[in-house]
């Protein structure tokens, strides 16, 4: 882990890596500062409906495996590994939610069991088809951040 | 699967014209307590051996028969049949024999290593999260005393198949059945179950 190092020199790096034409920030270039990723990592705004799909997709976020969500009452079998996400929009601002999604370990610490969804800081022996890839795309992260923003109590 | 195992126990196979029963007679006496002590040190191969591999050893060396491929033929049935003869007996493996301790160390290392794109270790799910619900599954301690198990959704399930499934779920590459890595894990996980009663065949969701 070298978040400490990446945080220094942050703004310079952001300027170089994110020229206006670029559609998304590469996983290695996303900066988590003060437990936040302040700016969106794609230039297309997050779509909450797409976010809801990626949220429940077992091959995508599979968030329901670990989190309950009352807004999805039709989905049986919601896990309780992490806290229920009901009303999460009232507890966390988008920049913090984005940081949690990008790399939960940078927010909760290295011990957390929540996977990082847009990071290459992963476990050993990653299966071949996933090497060098993130669990979610940058757009899916933005879509889920937008979806989480709808979870108000 | 136990009845299937009993059929295989009495079935003549291979060039020598023998069945398991030809040499081991009544499993209820000769195999009593055996399953509870595996995996154990095998001096000949200088590695730990589990029930599945011991069965293959007898098939090739004693019966002149082909070894069973992983999870095929009578492998699960016979393993269940042999373990079932230790029903209710406490699990206890011998780590002092040969280099068992070294394999235990290797297995422990693997148990606490985070694997795959989802970055999870065996211990994350079966120690830290034990008792929680992950989707529809109630996370257990991940013990092997009930194996082979019978899963309501897809039938018989061997230990190495279960290990491979858990590793796949972290989106890591799956080691081969009976590879050194999974044998070491079997040794370590069996040790974690020391004192638990053998419950083969357990039924699972």
Short mmCIF file of C-alpha atoms in Angstrom, two decimals:
data_model
loop_
_atom_site.label_atom_id
_atom_site.label_comp_id
_atom_site.label_asym_id
_atom_site.label_seq_id
_atom_site.Cartn_x
_atom_site.Cartn_y
_atom_site.Cartn_z
CA UNK A 1 0.00 0.00 0.00
CA UNK A 2 1.36 3.39 -0.86
CA UNK A 3 -1.55 5.76 -0.49
CA UNK A 4 0.70 8.06 1.53
CA UNK A 5 3.00 8.47 -1.42
CA UNK A 6 0.28 8.86 -4.01
CA UNK A 7 -1.45 11.55 -2.07
CA UNK A 8 1.58 13.83 -2.24
CA UNK A 9 1.88 15.58 -5.53
CA UNK A 10 -1.77 14.85 -6.10
CA UNK A 11 -2.95 17.92 -7.92
CA UNK A 12 -0.05 17.94 -10.33
CA UNK A 13 -0.69 14.30 -11.22
CA UNK A 14 -4.41 14.90 -11.64
CA UNK A 15 -3.77 17.69 -14.11
CA UNK A 16 -1.44 15.58 -16.17
CA UNK A 17 -3.61 12.47 -16.11
CA UNK A 18 -6.98 14.03 -16.65
CA UNK A 19 -6.96 16.19 -19.72
CA UNK A 20 -10.43 17.22 -20.82
CA UNK A 21 -10.64 14.63 -23.58
CA UNK A 22 -10.14 11.67 -21.25
CA UNK A 23 -13.29 9.71 -20.50
CA UNK A 24 -12.16 8.11 -17.26
CA UNK A 25 -9.38 8.03 -14.69
CA UNK A 26 -7.30 4.84 -14.69
CA UNK A 27 -7.46 2.83 -11.43
CA UNK A 28 -3.86 3.64 -10.51
CA UNK A 29 -4.48 7.35 -10.95
CA UNK A 30 -7.51 7.77 -8.71
CA UNK A 31 -6.51 9.83 -5.70
CA UNK A 32 -8.06 9.19 -2.33
CA UNK A 33 -7.49 12.24 -0.15
CA UNK A 34 -8.92 12.67 3.36
CA UNK A 35 -10.95 9.49 2.75
CA UNK A 36 -12.54 11.07 -0.29
CA UNK A 37 -12.42 10.93 -4.05
CA UNK A 38 -13.63 14.43 -4.69
CA UNK A 39 -14.19 14.41 -8.45
CA UNK A 40 -16.11 11.93 -10.58
CA UNK A 41 -13.86 9.36 -12.26
CA UNK A 42 -15.70 9.50 -15.57
CA UNK A 43 -17.00 12.45 -17.51
CA UNK A 44 -20.44 10.95 -17.89
CA UNK A 45 -22.70 11.55 -14.89
CA UNK A 46 -23.69 8.50 -12.86
CA UNK A 47 -27.02 6.89 -13.73
CA UNK A 48 -28.85 5.59 -10.64
CA UNK A 49 -30.90 3.01 -12.58
CA UNK A 50 -27.77 1.46 -14.07
CA UNK A 51 -26.26 1.70 -10.61
CA UNK A 52 -29.08 -0.35 -9.08
CA UNK A 53 -28.42 -3.09 -11.66
CA UNK A 54 -24.67 -3.19 -11.02
CA UNK A 55 -25.39 -3.10 -7.28
CA UNK A 56 -27.30 -6.38 -7.29
CA UNK A 57 -25.59 -8.17 -10.17
CA UNK A 58 -23.77 -11.18 -8.66
CA UNK A 59 -21.10 -10.81 -11.35
CA UNK A 60 -20.87 -7.07 -10.79
CA UNK A 61 -20.94 -5.30 -7.43
CA UNK A 62 -22.80 -8.14 -5.71
CA UNK A 63 -23.32 -5.67 -2.89
CA UNK A 64 -26.35 -7.59 -1.57
CA UNK A 65 -24.08 -10.51 -0.73
CA UNK A 66 -22.83 -8.46 2.21
CA UNK A 67 -25.29 -5.57 2.63
CA UNK A 68 -29.01 -5.46 3.21
CA UNK A 69 -30.98 -2.81 1.32
CA UNK A 70 -34.67 -2.25 2.06
CA UNK A 71 -35.07 -0.45 -1.27
CA UNK A 72 -34.68 -3.83 -3.02
CA UNK A 73 -37.39 -5.82 -1.22
CA UNK A 74 -37.82 -8.28 -4.10
CA UNK A 75 -34.27 -9.52 -3.73
CA UNK A 76 -34.30 -12.22 -1.13
CA UNK A 77 -31.14 -13.32 0.60
CA UNK A 78 -29.46 -10.09 1.56
CA UNK A 79 -26.29 -10.55 3.57
CA UNK A 80 -25.33 -8.92 6.88
CA UNK A 81 -21.53 -8.93 6.63
CA UNK A 82 -21.45 -5.14 6.35
CA UNK A 83 -23.95 -2.55 7.68
CA UNK A 84 -27.36 -2.20 6.02
CA UNK A 85 -27.22 0.55 3.41
CA UNK A 86 -30.64 1.98 4.19
CA UNK A 87 -30.38 5.77 4.38
CA UNK A 88 -26.68 5.72 3.49
CA UNK A 89 -27.06 8.93 1.48
CA UNK A 90 -27.86 10.74 4.71
CA UNK A 91 -24.70 9.46 6.38
CA UNK A 92 -22.12 9.88 3.65
CA UNK A 93 -21.47 12.38 0.92
CA UNK A 94 -20.78 11.18 -2.64
CA UNK A 95 -17.02 11.82 -2.42
CA UNK A 96 -16.75 9.44 0.53
CA UNK A 97 -19.01 6.82 -1.06
CA UNK A 98 -16.84 6.99 -4.18
CA UNK A 99 -13.71 6.41 -2.12
CA UNK A 100 -15.31 3.43 -0.34
CA UNK A 101 -16.20 1.90 -3.68
CA UNK A 102 -12.87 2.60 -5.37
CA UNK A 103 -10.80 1.05 -2.60
CA UNK A 104 -12.54 0.31 0.67
CA UNK A 105 -9.19 -0.50 2.26
CA UNK A 106 -8.04 3.09 1.90
CA UNK A 107 -11.07 4.16 3.94
CA UNK A 108 -11.71 1.32 6.43
CA UNK A 109 -8.13 0.04 6.72
CA UNK A 110 -6.39 -3.03 5.31
CA UNK A 111 -8.34 -5.48 7.48
CA UNK A 112 -11.72 -4.86 5.92
CA UNK A 113 -13.36 -7.72 4.05
CA UNK A 114 -15.10 -5.38 1.62
CA UNK A 115 -13.45 -5.75 -1.80
CA UNK A 116 -12.02 -2.73 -3.60
CA UNK A 117 -14.04 -2.27 -6.78
CA UNK A 118 -11.84 0.05 -8.80
CA UNK A 119 -8.31 -0.76 -7.71
CA UNK A 120 -5.54 -3.08 -8.78
CA UNK A 121 -4.48 -3.53 -5.17
CA UNK A 122 -5.95 -7.06 -4.99
CA UNK A 123 -5.20 -10.54 -3.59
CA UNK A 124 -2.79 -13.22 -4.81
CA UNK A 125 -3.24 -15.52 -7.80
CA UNK A 126 -5.99 -13.55 -9.47
CA UNK A 127 -7.72 -15.76 -12.07
CA UNK A 128 -6.45 -15.21 -15.57
CA UNK A 129 -9.45 -13.38 -17.01
CA UNK A 130 -9.39 -10.82 -14.18
CA UNK A 131 -5.68 -10.00 -14.12
CA UNK A 132 -5.11 -6.27 -14.49
CA UNK A 133 -8.86 -5.62 -14.39
CA UNK A 134 -11.03 -4.00 -11.77
CA UNK A 135 -14.25 -5.57 -10.45
CA UNK A 136 -16.33 -2.64 -11.69
CA UNK A 137 -15.73 -0.14 -14.48
CA UNK A 138 -15.30 3.55 -13.68
CA UNK A 139 -18.76 4.17 -15.09
CA UNK A 140 -20.31 1.49 -12.89
CA UNK A 141 -18.66 3.09 -9.85
CA UNK A 142 -20.22 6.44 -10.76
CA UNK A 143 -23.59 4.74 -11.42
CA UNK A 144 -23.53 3.05 -8.03
CA UNK A 145 -22.50 6.27 -6.29
CA UNK A 146 -25.53 7.88 -7.95
CA UNK A 147 -27.74 4.98 -6.87
CA UNK A 148 -26.49 5.15 -3.26
CA UNK A 149 -27.39 8.85 -3.36
CA UNK A 150 -31.05 7.81 -3.71
CA UNK A 151 -30.99 5.76 -0.50
CA UNK A 152 -32.44 8.34 1.84
CA UNK A 153 -34.35 7.47 4.97
CA UNK B 1 -23.37 -41.96 -1.27
CA UNK B 2 -22.49 -44.25 1.66
CA UNK B 3 -24.49 -47.10 0.09
CA UNK B 4 -22.79 -46.40 -3.21
CA UNK B 5 -19.49 -46.66 -1.35
CA UNK B 6 -20.47 -49.97 0.15
CA UNK B 7 -21.19 -51.33 -3.33
CA UNK B 8 -17.73 -50.23 -4.46
CA UNK B 9 -16.18 -51.76 -1.33
CA UNK B 10 -17.42 -55.19 -2.38
CA UNK B 11 -16.84 -54.78 -6.10
CA UNK B 12 -14.04 -56.81 -7.70
CA UNK B 13 -11.93 -54.60 -9.96
CA UNK B 14 -8.46 -54.70 -11.57
CA UNK B 15 -6.01 -57.36 -12.70
CA UNK B 16 -5.69 -59.00 -9.28
CA UNK B 17 -9.37 -59.88 -9.19
CA UNK B 18 -9.82 -58.32 -5.75
CA UNK B 19 -12.23 -56.02 -4.02
CA UNK B 20 -11.49 -53.79 -1.05
CA UNK B 21 -13.29 -56.37 1.08
CA UNK B 22 -10.88 -59.12 -0.08
CA UNK B 23 -8.18 -57.58 2.10
CA UNK B 24 -10.01 -55.29 4.52
CA UNK B 25 -13.03 -57.54 5.18
CA UNK B 26 -15.76 -55.82 7.17
CA UNK B 27 -15.24 -52.08 7.02
CA UNK B 28 -17.20 -51.59 10.25
CA UNK B 29 -14.24 -53.09 12.13
CA UNK B 30 -11.21 -52.55 9.88
CA UNK B 31 -12.02 -48.93 8.95
CA UNK B 32 -13.34 -47.81 12.33
CA UNK B 33 -11.47 -44.66 13.41
CA UNK B 34 -9.41 -44.51 10.20
CA UNK B 35 -11.21 -41.54 8.65
CA UNK B 36 -10.81 -39.46 11.83
CA UNK B 37 -6.99 -39.68 11.58
CA UNK B 38 -6.60 -38.44 7.99
CA UNK B 39 -4.78 -36.77 6.32
CA UNK B 40 -1.74 -38.64 7.59
CA UNK B 41 1.92 -38.92 6.70
CA UNK B 42 2.75 -41.26 3.82
CA UNK B 43 6.33 -42.38 4.09
CA UNK B 44 6.45 -43.77 0.54
CA UNK B 45 5.54 -40.52 -1.22
CA UNK B 46 7.01 -38.33 1.56
CA UNK B 47 3.80 -36.32 1.56
CA UNK B 48 0.54 -36.24 3.46
CA UNK B 49 -2.08 -38.60 2.06
CA UNK B 50 -5.85 -38.25 2.34
CA UNK B 51 -8.53 -40.94 2.11
CA UNK B 52 -9.09 -40.33 -1.61
CA UNK B 53 -5.39 -40.84 -2.41
CA UNK B 54 -5.11 -43.85 -0.07
CA UNK B 55 -7.97 -45.48 -1.97
CA UNK B 56 -6.14 -44.82 -5.24
CA UNK B 57 -2.97 -46.22 -3.73
CA UNK B 58 -4.72 -49.48 -2.85
CA UNK B 59 -6.33 -49.60 -6.28
CA UNK B 60 -3.04 -49.22 -8.15
CA UNK B 61 -0.66 -51.06 -5.79
CA UNK B 62 -2.92 -53.78 -4.39
CA UNK B 63 -5.64 -54.37 -6.97
CA UNK B 64 -3.97 -53.64 -10.30
CA UNK B 65 -6.80 -51.21 -11.06
CA UNK B 66 -6.82 -47.68 -12.46
CA UNK B 67 -6.82 -44.84 -9.92
CA UNK B 68 -10.07 -42.89 -9.75
CA UNK B 69 -9.97 -39.48 -11.36
CA UNK B 70 -10.89 -36.58 -9.10
CA UNK B 71 -14.52 -36.90 -7.94
CA UNK B 72 -15.14 -39.76 -10.42
CA UNK B 73 -15.96 -43.45 -10.18
CA UNK B 74 -16.16 -44.63 -6.60
CA UNK B 75 -13.98 -41.86 -5.14
CA UNK B 76 -16.62 -39.88 -3.26
CA UNK B 77 -18.70 -42.95 -2.36
CA UNK B 78 -15.79 -44.93 -0.93
CA UNK B 79 -14.39 -41.91 0.89
CA UNK B 80 -17.80 -41.31 2.48
CA UNK B 81 -18.16 -45.01 3.31
CA UNK B 82 -14.77 -45.10 5.04
CA UNK B 83 -15.30 -41.83 6.94
CA UNK B 84 -18.77 -43.00 7.95
CA UNK B 85 -17.17 -45.89 9.86
CA UNK B 86 -15.77 -43.23 12.24
CA UNK B 87 -19.15 -41.57 12.79
CA UNK B 88 -19.17 -39.73 16.14
CA UNK B 89 -15.46 -40.25 16.75
CA UNK B 90 -13.29 -37.16 17.39
CA UNK B 91 -11.05 -35.90 14.59
CA UNK B 92 -7.37 -35.95 15.49
CA UNK B 93 -4.46 -35.97 13.07
CA UNK B 94 -0.84 -36.76 13.90
CA UNK B 95 1.38 -33.76 13.21
CA UNK B 96 4.46 -35.44 14.67
CA UNK B 97 4.76 -38.02 11.90
CA UNK B 98 7.26 -37.29 9.13
CA UNK B 99 7.11 -33.70 7.91
CA UNK B 100 3.47 -33.12 8.77
CA UNK B 101 4.36 -30.02 10.75
CA UNK B 102 5.89 -28.42 7.65
CA UNK B 103 2.70 -29.09 5.68
CA UNK B 104 0.63 -27.67 8.52
CA UNK B 105 2.72 -24.49 8.34
CA UNK B 106 2.16 -24.27 4.58
CA UNK B 107 -1.56 -24.82 5.03
CA UNK B 108 -1.80 -22.16 7.71
CA UNK B 109 0.01 -19.69 5.48
CA UNK B 110 -2.52 -20.33 2.71
CA UNK B 111 -5.45 -20.06 5.12
CA UNK B 112 -4.51 -16.52 6.05
CA UNK B 113 -3.49 -15.36 2.56
CA UNK B 114 -5.86 -13.07 0.74
CA UNK B 115 -6.62 -14.37 -2.71
CA UNK B 116 -8.12 -13.18 -5.90
CA UNK B 117 -9.62 -10.05 -7.30
CA UNK B 118 -11.96 -9.90 -4.29
CA UNK B 119 -8.97 -10.08 -1.97
CA UNK B 120 -10.31 -12.51 0.66
CA UNK B 121 -8.68 -15.22 2.78
CA UNK B 122 -10.24 -18.38 4.20
CA UNK B 123 -9.92 -16.77 7.62
CA UNK B 124 -11.81 -13.63 6.51
CA UNK B 125 -14.91 -15.67 5.77
CA UNK B 126 -14.64 -18.57 8.22
CA UNK B 127 -13.09 -16.80 11.22
CA UNK B 128 -13.83 -13.06 11.04
CA UNK B 129 -17.29 -13.40 9.52
CA UNK B 130 -18.31 -16.71 11.05
CA UNK B 131 -22.02 -16.64 11.88
CA UNK B 132 -22.87 -13.89 9.37
CA UNK B 133 -25.01 -14.25 6.26
CA UNK B 134 -23.31 -13.85 2.91
CA UNK B 135 -26.22 -13.79 0.44
CA UNK B 136 -28.16 -16.97 1.24
CA UNK B 137 -25.30 -18.69 3.06
CA UNK B 138 -24.75 -18.77 6.76
CA UNK B 139 -20.98 -18.64 7.19
CA UNK B 140 -19.68 -21.58 9.21
CA UNK B 141 -16.21 -22.27 10.57
CA UNK B 142 -15.46 -24.08 7.29
CA UNK B 143 -14.76 -27.43 8.92
CA UNK B 144 -14.21 -30.71 7.11
CA UNK B 145 -15.62 -33.18 9.65
CA UNK B 146 -18.86 -33.70 7.66
CA UNK B 147 -17.17 -34.44 4.31
CA UNK B 148 -17.93 -35.65 1.77
CA UNK B 149 -21.20 -33.75 2.19
CA UNK B 150 -24.44 -33.98 0.29
CA UNK B 151 -25.56 -30.61 -1.09
CA UNK B 152 -29.26 -30.25 -1.74
CA UNK B 153 -28.63 -28.13 -4.82
CA UNK B 154 -25.98 -30.22 -6.54
CA UNK B 155 -25.35 -33.50 -4.76
CA UNK B 156 -22.15 -35.00 -3.43
CA UNK B 157 -19.36 -32.62 -2.56
CA UNK B 158 -15.76 -33.57 -1.77
CA UNK B 159 -13.35 -31.54 0.38
CA UNK B 160 -11.15 -30.49 -2.52
CA UNK B 161 -14.14 -29.54 -4.61
CA UNK B 162 -15.36 -27.35 -1.73
CA UNK B 163 -11.93 -25.73 -1.32
CA UNK B 164 -11.78 -25.06 -5.04
CA UNK B 165 -15.26 -23.53 -4.96
CA UNK B 166 -14.34 -21.21 -2.09
CA UNK B 167 -11.17 -20.13 -3.89
CA UNK B 168 -13.09 -19.56 -7.14
CA UNK B 169 -15.47 -17.28 -5.25
CA UNK B 170 -12.58 -14.93 -4.46
CA UNK B 171 -11.94 -14.76 -8.24
CA UNK B 172 -8.56 -16.42 -7.86
CA UNK B 173 -7.07 -19.17 -10.03
CA UNK B 174 -8.06 -22.55 -8.58
CA UNK B 175 -5.29 -24.95 -7.57
CA UNK B 176 -5.76 -28.52 -8.82
CA UNK B 177 -7.37 -31.13 -6.60
CA UNK B 178 -4.72 -32.99 -4.57
CA UNK B 179 -2.09 -30.35 -5.44
CA UNK B 180 0.46 -29.66 -2.70
CA UNK B 181 -1.34 -26.43 -1.92
CA UNK B 182 -4.71 -28.08 -1.32
CA UNK B 183 -3.19 -31.05 0.53
CA UNK B 184 -1.47 -28.61 2.92
CA UNK B 185 -4.78 -26.79 3.35
CA UNK B 186 -6.57 -30.08 4.08
CA UNK B 187 -3.98 -30.89 6.77
CA UNK B 188 -4.38 -27.48 8.37
CA UNK B 189 -8.18 -27.38 8.20
CA UNK B 190 -8.43 -30.95 9.58
CA UNK B 191 -6.24 -29.83 12.48
CA UNK B 192 -8.54 -26.87 13.12
CA UNK B 193 -11.29 -29.45 13.52
CA UNK B 194 -9.44 -31.44 16.18
CA UNK B 195 -11.94 -32.92 18.61
CA UNK B 196 -15.01 -32.40 16.39
CA UNK B 197 -16.98 -35.57 15.71
CA UNK B 198 -16.89 -37.09 12.27
CA UNK B 199 -20.36 -36.50 10.77
CA UNK B 200 -20.00 -37.96 7.28
CA UNK B 201 -22.17 -37.67 5.27
CA UNK B 202 -23.54 -34.31 6.37
CA UNK B 203 -26.34 -32.67 4.42
CA UNK B 204 -25.82 -29.08 3.29
CA UNK B 205 -27.89 -26.42 1.52
#
